[in-house]
Amino acid sequence: MNQYNNQSRPSRRQSNSQNRRDGRRHGFLSVLLFYVLPFIVINGLIFFVVTEKPKADVTIGESSDYISTTMELKIKSLLPVNTIAVSLDGTPVEITKTGSRSYRAVLKNNGVLEVNLTCFNKMKTIMYDQVNVLDDTPPAIKDKVFKDGVLSFRLEDSQSGVDYGSITAYNEDKPDILPLSIDRSTGLVMFEIKKENLTISAKDKIGNEMHITYNPKGQNVEDAEMESVVDGDLEQTDTEDEKETLKN
């Protein structure tokens, strides 16, 4: 019996030591699972809810008529968005809800689109996009040449195109003067200018209209007036310099 008892004591000590190690390990795992991890998860969720900003995608569509286009707005954030405000160059734009997290608006002008989103946690996001697919400019005159009383030029409109049937001109005596010729393949237009200023008008295919007046020398009247003002200022400066020189 003594021999048996002497042999079993080391085994009991090892077993007790192992039990203590297992107990410490289980205690550590219990603290980790029931205190540390829940603390990290809960505080992480609180931080996410408090600081998360709304997210969304904005898409400007193409325009088939150059008069209007559409904006598509899709909410991407997990948290609910309380308010959505859309404006174009500072003017509010009406939006329509098309799905649980999607919206649509019709745009009829070019400009800077601003989208303001406010989440339920009061965090805000402001997004900007440029609308430039609509035609809001009239045809432009290019490659102007004046020779022997005939003004020739090309009309260009890169979006809806030139309405060649709208090209006309007028002066003080005649309200409706037709061009000498129109080449629709190249856009080349010719007008005869006599002794009076001639105002030429043309539209694009959606109605944007240009008016430009030329004098009998084939000069744009506005440009000629600007040059006259600049020349007058230079002459006045030269005269003042001459007077100053004579005084000295």
Tab-separated table of C-alpha atoms in Angstrom:
chain	number	residue	atom	x	y	z
A	1	MET	CA	0.000	0.000	0.000
A	2	ASN	CA	2.783	2.414	0.820
A	3	GLN	CA	4.420	1.725	-2.495
A	4	TYR	CA	1.107	2.317	-4.302
A	5	ASN	CA	0.465	5.528	-2.438
A	6	ASN	CA	3.973	6.816	-3.146
A	7	GLN	CA	3.562	6.190	-6.864
A	8	SER	CA	0.160	7.896	-7.154
A	9	ARG	CA	1.118	11.239	-5.556
A	10	PRO	CA	3.093	12.587	-8.545
A	11	SER	CA	0.222	11.680	-10.850
A	12	ARG	CA	-2.218	13.572	-8.662
A	13	ARG	CA	0.065	16.604	-8.604
A	14	GLN	CA	0.347	16.566	-12.408
A	15	SER	CA	-3.402	16.198	-12.725
A	16	ASN	CA	-3.993	19.136	-10.393
A	17	SER	CA	-1.492	21.267	-12.316
A	18	GLN	CA	-3.160	20.397	-15.609
A	19	ASN	CA	-6.554	21.249	-14.158
A	20	ARG	CA	-5.285	24.625	-13.020
A	21	ARG	CA	-3.869	25.353	-16.494
A	22	ASP	CA	-7.133	24.295	-18.111
A	23	GLY	CA	-9.039	26.444	-15.664
A	24	ARG	CA	-6.932	29.505	-16.482
A	25	ARG	CA	-7.329	28.864	-20.216
A	26	HIS	CA	-11.083	28.520	-19.893
A	27	GLY	CA	-11.179	31.648	-17.770
A	28	PHE	CA	-9.255	33.613	-20.397
A	29	LEU	CA	-11.502	32.362	-23.198
A	30	SER	CA	-14.571	33.249	-21.154
A	31	VAL	CA	-13.306	36.803	-20.615
A	32	LEU	CA	-12.434	37.094	-24.327
A	33	LEU	CA	-15.773	35.743	-25.553
A	34	PHE	CA	-18.126	37.337	-23.059
A	35	TYR	CA	-16.407	40.665	-22.300
A	36	VAL	CA	-13.646	41.721	-24.710
A	37	LEU	CA	-15.213	40.726	-28.034
A	38	PRO	CA	-18.695	42.079	-27.197
A	39	PHE	CA	-17.069	45.334	-26.061
A	40	ILE	CA	-15.175	45.651	-29.369
A	41	VAL	CA	-18.206	44.724	-31.491
A	42	ILE	CA	-20.622	47.019	-29.682
A	43	ASN	CA	-18.271	50.002	-29.745
A	44	GLY	CA	-17.440	49.300	-33.381
A	45	LEU	CA	-21.134	49.340	-34.256
A	46	ILE	CA	-21.644	52.553	-32.306
A	47	PHE	CA	-18.711	54.174	-34.105
A	48	PHE	CA	-20.067	53.011	-37.482
A	49	VAL	CA	-23.585	54.302	-36.794
A	50	VAL	CA	-22.322	57.663	-35.523
A	51	THR	CA	-19.731	58.378	-38.238
A	52	GLU	CA	-21.077	56.656	-41.379
A	53	LYS	CA	-21.784	59.111	-44.219
A	54	PRO	CA	-24.397	58.488	-46.913
A	55	LYS	CA	-23.121	57.075	-50.219
A	56	ALA	CA	-24.723	57.188	-53.650
A	57	ASP	CA	-24.040	56.947	-57.392
A	58	VAL	CA	-25.160	59.735	-59.752
A	59	THR	CA	-25.540	59.061	-63.488
A	60	ILE	CA	-26.315	61.713	-66.118
A	61	GLY	CA	-27.975	60.149	-69.156
A	62	GLU	CA	-27.464	60.950	-72.819
A	63	SER	CA	-29.959	63.195	-74.608
A	64	SER	CA	-31.785	62.084	-77.731
A	65	ASP	CA	-33.307	65.504	-78.463
A	66	TYR	CA	-30.664	67.830	-76.901
A	67	ILE	CA	-33.517	69.502	-74.981
A	68	SER	CA	-33.654	67.370	-71.836
A	69	THR	CA	-31.805	64.549	-70.107
A	70	THR	CA	-32.191	62.485	-66.936
A	71	MET	CA	-30.318	62.047	-63.681
A	72	GLU	CA	-30.351	58.660	-61.956
A	73	LEU	CA	-29.522	58.533	-58.235
A	74	LYS	CA	-28.879	55.220	-56.448
A	75	ILE	CA	-28.334	55.119	-52.685
A	76	LYS	CA	-25.425	52.828	-51.740
A	77	SER	CA	-25.061	53.401	-47.989
A	78	LEU	CA	-26.298	50.823	-45.464
A	79	LEU	CA	-27.859	53.362	-43.132
A	80	PRO	CA	-31.129	55.050	-44.164
A	81	VAL	CA	-30.993	58.479	-45.837
A	82	ASN	CA	-33.445	60.971	-44.381
A	83	THR	CA	-33.267	63.861	-46.857
A	84	ILE	CA	-32.235	64.243	-50.509
A	85	ALA	CA	-31.903	67.674	-52.137
A	86	VAL	CA	-30.898	68.167	-55.790
A	87	SER	CA	-30.180	71.497	-57.488
A	88	LEU	CA	-28.842	72.634	-60.870
A	89	ASP	CA	-26.824	75.860	-60.756
A	90	GLY	CA	-28.531	76.640	-57.457
A	91	THR	CA	-32.086	76.020	-58.712
A	92	PRO	CA	-33.933	73.163	-56.931
A	93	VAL	CA	-34.679	70.101	-59.079
A	94	GLU	CA	-37.723	67.911	-58.482
A	95	ILE	CA	-36.867	64.229	-57.992
A	96	THR	CA	-39.112	61.159	-58.304
A	97	LYS	CA	-38.638	57.925	-56.368
A	98	THR	CA	-38.348	54.987	-58.771
A	99	GLY	CA	-37.388	52.238	-56.302
A	100	SER	CA	-36.659	51.547	-52.663
A	101	ARG	CA	-33.216	53.177	-52.993
A	102	SER	CA	-33.314	54.882	-56.400
A	103	TYR	CA	-34.481	58.280	-57.675
A	104	ARG	CA	-34.822	60.060	-61.006
A	105	ALA	CA	-34.952	63.688	-62.176
A	106	VAL	CA	-35.471	65.395	-65.545
A	107	LEU	CA	-32.897	68.092	-66.376
A	108	LYS	CA	-33.557	70.772	-68.997
A	109	ASN	CA	-30.428	72.900	-68.671
A	110	ASN	CA	-26.689	72.454	-68.661
A	111	GLY	CA	-24.842	73.376	-65.507
A	112	VAL	CA	-23.410	72.103	-62.228
A	113	LEU	CA	-25.574	69.473	-60.564
A	114	GLU	CA	-25.421	69.365	-56.759
A	115	VAL	CA	-26.788	66.424	-54.739
A	116	ASN	CA	-27.104	66.784	-50.938
A	117	LEU	CA	-27.703	63.648	-48.853
A	118	THR	CA	-28.367	63.622	-45.099
A	119	CYS	CA	-28.287	60.352	-43.150
A	120	PHE	CA	-30.448	59.665	-40.081
A	121	ASN	CA	-27.303	60.173	-37.924
A	122	LYS	CA	-27.076	63.772	-39.288
A	123	MET	CA	-23.950	63.026	-41.356
A	124	LYS	CA	-24.003	64.699	-44.788
A	125	THR	CA	-22.546	64.081	-48.231
A	126	ILE	CA	-22.464	66.595	-51.092
A	127	MET	CA	-21.775	65.396	-54.644
A	128	TYR	CA	-21.250	67.454	-57.798
A	129	ASP	CA	-21.584	66.532	-61.456
A	130	GLN	CA	-21.435	68.508	-64.710
A	131	VAL	CA	-24.399	68.460	-67.100
A	132	ASN	CA	-23.185	69.312	-70.612
A	133	VAL	CA	-25.136	67.050	-72.987
A	134	LEU	CA	-27.853	69.603	-73.840
A	135	ASP	CA	-27.709	72.084	-76.705
A	136	ASP	CA	-28.039	75.599	-75.309
A	137	THR	CA	-25.829	77.506	-77.755
A	138	PRO	CA	-26.699	78.813	-81.250
A	139	PRO	CA	-24.688	78.060	-84.393
A	140	ALA	CA	-21.262	79.694	-84.651
A	141	ILE	CA	-19.675	81.438	-87.633
A	142	LYS	CA	-16.284	80.059	-88.709
A	143	ASP	CA	-13.737	80.822	-91.468
A	144	LYS	CA	-15.205	84.220	-92.386
A	145	VAL	CA	-13.943	85.778	-95.646
A	146	PHE	CA	-14.992	89.149	-97.156
A	147	LYS	CA	-14.130	89.874	-100.770
A	148	ASP	CA	-15.649	92.145	-103.423
A	149	GLY	CA	-18.719	92.866	-101.301
A	150	VAL	CA	-19.436	89.192	-100.616
A	151	LEU	CA	-19.230	87.733	-97.115
A	152	SER	CA	-18.668	83.974	-96.968
A	153	PHE	CA	-18.491	81.837	-93.837
A	154	ARG	CA	-19.275	78.399	-92.456
A	155	LEU	CA	-21.940	77.708	-89.846
A	156	GLU	CA	-21.195	75.071	-87.207
A	157	ASP	CA	-23.292	73.478	-84.475
A	158	SER	CA	-21.756	70.388	-82.909
A	159	GLN	CA	-24.892	69.159	-81.144
A	160	SER	CA	-28.355	69.441	-82.716
A	161	GLY	CA	-26.984	70.811	-86.017
A	162	VAL	CA	-27.704	73.875	-88.176
A	163	ASP	CA	-31.206	74.562	-89.451
A	164	TYR	CA	-30.205	75.790	-92.905
A	165	GLY	CA	-33.772	76.801	-93.709
A	166	SER	CA	-33.610	79.457	-90.966
A	167	ILE	CA	-30.630	81.348	-92.403
A	168	THR	CA	-31.615	84.878	-93.369
A	169	ALA	CA	-30.496	88.484	-93.005
A	170	TYR	CA	-31.956	91.990	-92.783
A	171	ASN	CA	-30.990	95.649	-92.866
A	172	GLU	CA	-32.813	98.940	-92.456
A	173	ASP	CA	-34.417	98.714	-95.910
A	174	LYS	CA	-35.112	95.001	-96.295
A	175	PRO	CA	-36.514	92.799	-93.500
A	176	ASP	CA	-35.792	89.530	-95.284
A	177	ILE	CA	-32.632	89.008	-97.330
A	178	LEU	CA	-31.801	85.507	-98.533
A	179	PRO	CA	-28.221	84.286	-98.902
A	180	LEU	CA	-26.562	84.162	-102.304
A	181	SER	CA	-25.842	80.455	-101.763
A	182	ILE	CA	-25.845	77.705	-99.129
A	183	ASP	CA	-23.717	74.556	-99.345
A	184	ARG	CA	-25.230	72.159	-96.802
A	185	SER	CA	-22.430	69.599	-97.226
A	186	THR	CA	-19.727	72.028	-96.077
A	187	GLY	CA	-21.849	74.569	-94.178
A	188	LEU	CA	-20.613	77.382	-96.459
A	189	VAL	CA	-22.956	80.397	-96.681
A	190	MET	CA	-22.587	83.574	-98.786
A	191	PHE	CA	-24.239	86.977	-98.384
A	192	GLU	CA	-23.828	90.184	-100.362
A	193	ILE	CA	-23.186	93.300	-98.285
A	194	LYS	CA	-23.760	96.656	-99.984
A	195	LYS	CA	-23.750	100.106	-98.367
A	196	GLU	CA	-25.547	99.279	-95.130
A	197	ASN	CA	-24.925	97.082	-92.140
A	198	LEU	CA	-26.264	93.565	-92.569
A	199	THR	CA	-27.568	91.473	-89.663
A	200	ILE	CA	-27.384	87.730	-90.228
A	201	SER	CA	-29.506	85.306	-88.214
A	202	ALA	CA	-29.578	81.503	-88.061
A	203	LYS	CA	-30.964	78.811	-85.761
A	204	ASP	CA	-29.979	75.320	-84.812
A	205	LYS	CA	-32.460	72.450	-85.000
A	206	ILE	CA	-33.897	73.067	-81.538
A	207	GLY	CA	-34.308	76.835	-81.936
A	208	ASN	CA	-31.171	78.449	-80.438
A	209	GLU	CA	-30.749	81.594	-82.546
A	210	MET	CA	-27.742	83.755	-83.376
A	211	HIS	CA	-27.699	87.375	-84.640
A	212	ILE	CA	-24.486	88.965	-85.926
A	213	THR	CA	-24.240	92.337	-87.665
A	214	TYR	CA	-21.543	93.150	-90.251
A	215	ASN	CA	-20.652	96.560	-91.658
A	216	PRO	CA	-19.990	97.249	-95.393
A	217	LYS	CA	-16.321	96.380	-94.812
A	218	GLY	CA	-17.274	92.883	-93.732
A	219	GLN	CA	-16.376	93.532	-90.080
A	220	ASN	CA	-18.388	92.413	-87.097
A	221	VAL	CA	-19.918	95.654	-85.829
A	222	GLU	CA	-19.259	94.814	-82.167
A	223	ASP	CA	-15.606	93.995	-82.881
A	224	ALA	CA	-15.221	97.157	-84.955
A	225	GLU	CA	-16.674	99.270	-82.130
A	226	MET	CA	-14.303	97.655	-79.638
A	227	GLU	CA	-11.338	98.393	-81.892
A	228	SER	CA	-12.517	101.981	-82.288
A	229	VAL	CA	-12.706	102.435	-78.518
A	230	VAL	CA	-9.216	100.979	-78.039
A	231	ASP	CA	-7.780	103.146	-80.834
A	232	GLY	CA	-9.431	106.215	-79.309
A	233	ASP	CA	-7.896	105.472	-75.914
A	234	LEU	CA	-4.470	105.052	-77.511
A	235	GLU	CA	-4.784	108.353	-79.390
A	236	GLN	CA	-5.830	110.123	-76.198
A	237	THR	CA	-2.853	108.658	-74.360
A	238	ASP	CA	-0.474	109.730	-77.127
A	239	THR	CA	-1.912	113.263	-77.023
A	240	GLU	CA	-1.469	113.479	-73.259
A	241	ASP	CA	2.113	112.245	-73.590
A	242	GLU	CA	2.806	114.900	-76.232
A	243	LYS	CA	1.377	117.620	-73.977
A	244	GLU	CA	3.514	116.426	-71.084
A	245	THR	CA	6.587	116.476	-73.307
A	246	LEU	CA	5.896	120.057	-74.428
A	247	LYS	CA	5.513	121.190	-70.816
A	248	ASN	CA	8.881	119.734	-69.928
